CSV table of C-alpha atoms in Angstrom, one decimal:
chain,number,residue,atom,x,y,z
I,1,MET,CA,-23.6,-8.2,-8.0
I,2,HIS,CA,-23.5,-8.5,-4.2
I,3,PRO,CA,-25.9,-6.3,-2.3
I,4,THR,CA,-24.7,-4.1,0.6
I,5,THR,CA,-25.9,-5.6,3.8
I,6,ALA,CA,-26.7,-4.3,7.3
I,7,GLN,CA,-27.1,-7.9,8.6
I,8,PRO,CA,-24.1,-10.2,8.5
I,9,THR,CA,-23.8,-12.6,5.6
I,10,ARG,CA,-22.7,-16.1,6.4
I,11,LEU,CA,-20.3,-18.3,4.4
I,12,LEU,CA,-19.8,-22.0,5.1
I,13,PRO,CA,-16.3,-23.4,5.0
I,14,ARG,CA,-14.7,-23.1,1.6
I,15,GLN,CA,-17.7,-21.1,0.2
I,16,THR,CA,-16.9,-18.1,-2.0
I,17,ARG,CA,-18.7,-14.9,-3.1
I,18,LEU,CA,-18.0,-12.4,-5.8
I,19,ILE,CA,-18.3,-8.7,-4.8
I,20,HIS,CA,-18.7,-5.9,-7.2
I,21,ALA,CA,-17.5,-2.9,-5.3
I,22,SER,CA,-16.7,-0.2,-7.8
I,23,THR,CA,-19.0,2.2,-6.0
I,24,GLY,CA,-17.0,1.6,-2.8
I,25,VAL,CA,-17.9,-0.7,0.1
I,26,ARG,CA,-16.3,-1.5,3.5
I,27,LEU,CA,-16.0,-5.2,4.3
I,28,ARG,CA,-16.0,-6.1,8.0
I,29,VAL,CA,-15.4,-9.6,9.2
I,30,VAL,CA,-17.8,-10.4,12.0
I,31,SER,CA,-16.7,-13.9,12.8
I,32,GLY,CA,-14.5,-16.7,11.4
I,33,ARG,CA,-11.7,-16.1,8.9
I,34,LEU,CA,-12.0,-14.9,5.3
I,35,TRP,CA,-9.5,-14.7,2.4
I,36,LEU,CA,-9.8,-12.0,-0.1
I,37,THR,CA,-8.6,-11.9,-3.7
I,38,GLN,CA,-8.5,-8.6,-5.6
I,39,PRO,CA,-7.8,-8.0,-9.3
I,40,ASN,CA,-4.2,-6.8,-10.0
I,41,VAL,CA,-3.1,-7.6,-6.5
I,42,ALA,CA,-0.3,-10.2,-6.2
I,43,GLN,CA,-1.2,-11.6,-2.8
I,44,ASP,CA,-4.4,-12.7,-1.2
I,45,LEU,CA,-5.4,-11.2,2.2
I,46,PHE,CA,-6.5,-13.2,5.2
I,47,LEU,CA,-8.9,-11.4,7.5
I,48,GLY,CA,-10.0,-12.3,11.0
I,49,PRO,CA,-12.8,-11.1,13.3
I,50,GLY,CA,-13.0,-7.3,13.5
I,51,ALA,CA,-10.8,-6.7,10.5
I,52,THR,CA,-12.0,-4.2,7.9
I,53,ILE,CA,-11.0,-3.3,4.4
I,54,ASP,CA,-12.3,-0.7,1.9
I,55,LEU,CA,-13.1,-2.2,-1.5
I,56,LEU,CA,-13.1,0.1,-4.5
I,57,GLN,CA,-13.2,-2.3,-7.5
I,58,ASP,CA,-15.2,-5.0,-9.1
I,59,TRP,CA,-14.4,-8.7,-9.3
I,60,VAL,CA,-13.3,-9.1,-5.6
I,61,VAL,CA,-13.6,-12.7,-4.5
I,62,ILE,CA,-14.0,-13.5,-0.8
I,63,GLY,CA,-14.0,-17.0,0.6
I,64,ALA,CA,-14.4,-18.6,4.0
I,65,ASP,CA,-11.5,-20.5,5.5
I,66,ALA,CA,-11.7,-24.3,5.4
I,67,GLU,CA,-12.2,-24.5,9.2
I,68,PRO,CA,-12.8,-21.1,10.8
I,69,ARG,CA,-11.8,-20.8,14.4
I,70,ARG,CA,-14.9,-20.4,16.4
I,71,PRO,CA,-15.4,-19.2,20.0
I,72,GLU,CA,-16.4,-21.7,22.6
I,73,ASP,CA,-20.0,-20.6,22.7
I,74,ALA,CA,-20.5,-20.6,18.9
I,75,PRO,CA,-22.6,-23.6,17.8
I,76,SER,CA,-22.1,-23.2,14.0
I,77,CYS,CA,-19.0,-23.4,11.9
I,78,TYR,CA,-19.3,-20.5,9.5
I,79,SER,CA,-17.7,-17.1,8.8
I,80,GLU,CA,-19.7,-13.9,8.8
I,81,TYR,CA,-19.1,-10.5,7.1
I,82,GLN,CA,-20.9,-7.2,6.6
I,83,LEU,CA,-20.7,-4.8,3.6
I,84,VAL,CA,-21.3,-1.2,4.3
I,85,PRO,CA,-21.4,1.4,1.5
I,86,LEU,CA,-18.7,4.1,1.7
I,87,ALA,CA,-19.8,7.8,1.5
I,88,GLN,CA,-22.0,8.2,-1.6
I,89,PRO,CA,-20.6,10.6,-4.2
I,90,ALA,CA,-22.7,13.7,-4.9
I,91,SER,CA,-25.1,13.0,-7.7
I,92,ARG,CA,-24.7,15.1,-10.8
I,93,PRO,CA,-27.8,17.0,-12.0
I,94,ALA,CA,-29.5,15.8,-15.1
I,95,ALA,CA,-28.4,17.4,-18.4
I,96,TRP,CA,-31.8,18.9,-19.0
I,97,ALA,CA,-31.6,20.6,-15.6
I,98,VAL,CA,-28.2,22.1,-16.4
I,99,LEU,CA,-29.5,23.4,-19.8
I,100,TRP,CA,-32.6,24.8,-18.2
I,101,ARG,CA,-30.5,26.8,-15.7
I,102,LEU,CA,-28.2,28.1,-18.5
I,103,GLY,CA,-31.3,29.1,-20.5
I,104,ALA,CA,-32.8,30.9,-17.6
I,105,ARG,CA,-29.5,32.8,-17.0
I,106,LEU,CA,-29.2,33.7,-20.7
I,107,GLY,CA,-32.8,35.0,-20.6
I,108,ARG,CA,-32.1,37.2,-17.6
I,109,TRP,CA,-28.9,38.5,-19.2
I,110,LEU,CA,-30.8,39.3,-22.5
I,111,ARG,CA,-33.6,41.1,-20.7
I,112,ALA,CA,-31.0,43.1,-18.6
I,113,SER,CA,-29.0,44.0,-21.7
I,114,ALA,CA,-32.2,45.1,-23.5
I,115,SER,CA,-33.3,47.3,-20.7
I,116,VAL,CA,-29.8,48.9,-20.5
I,117,ALA,CA,-29.8,49.4,-24.3
I,118,SER,CA,-33.2,51.0,-24.3
I,119,ALA,CA,-32.3,53.3,-21.4
I,120,ALA,CA,-29.2,54.5,-23.3
I,121,VAL,CA,-31.3,55.3,-26.4
I,122,ARG,CA,-33.7,57.6,-24.5
């Protein structure tokens, strides 16, 4: 599994990484050129600096181009990218919490029903 990163991750030429993104991440190319292979997608994508793509599945392979184009002032020959999580889905309450709330509602309903029934008898 690949962690989501705030700092750019560097890839050397021809280096690859596997990304598990079923929870949803946004990939942004910071520098260099990356290719991206996704399951069940016929063509690879090539992404340059500033390009972004939202990933929503596991087993995504990214790789650095053989010779990334570098700016004149860049001393190193590598590609960089960032992974940022997409909006987090709302967490579901635990089963015990749901049952506790249902039990509390049932208890209130029974008490209210009992007081109505006793008032009708009087």
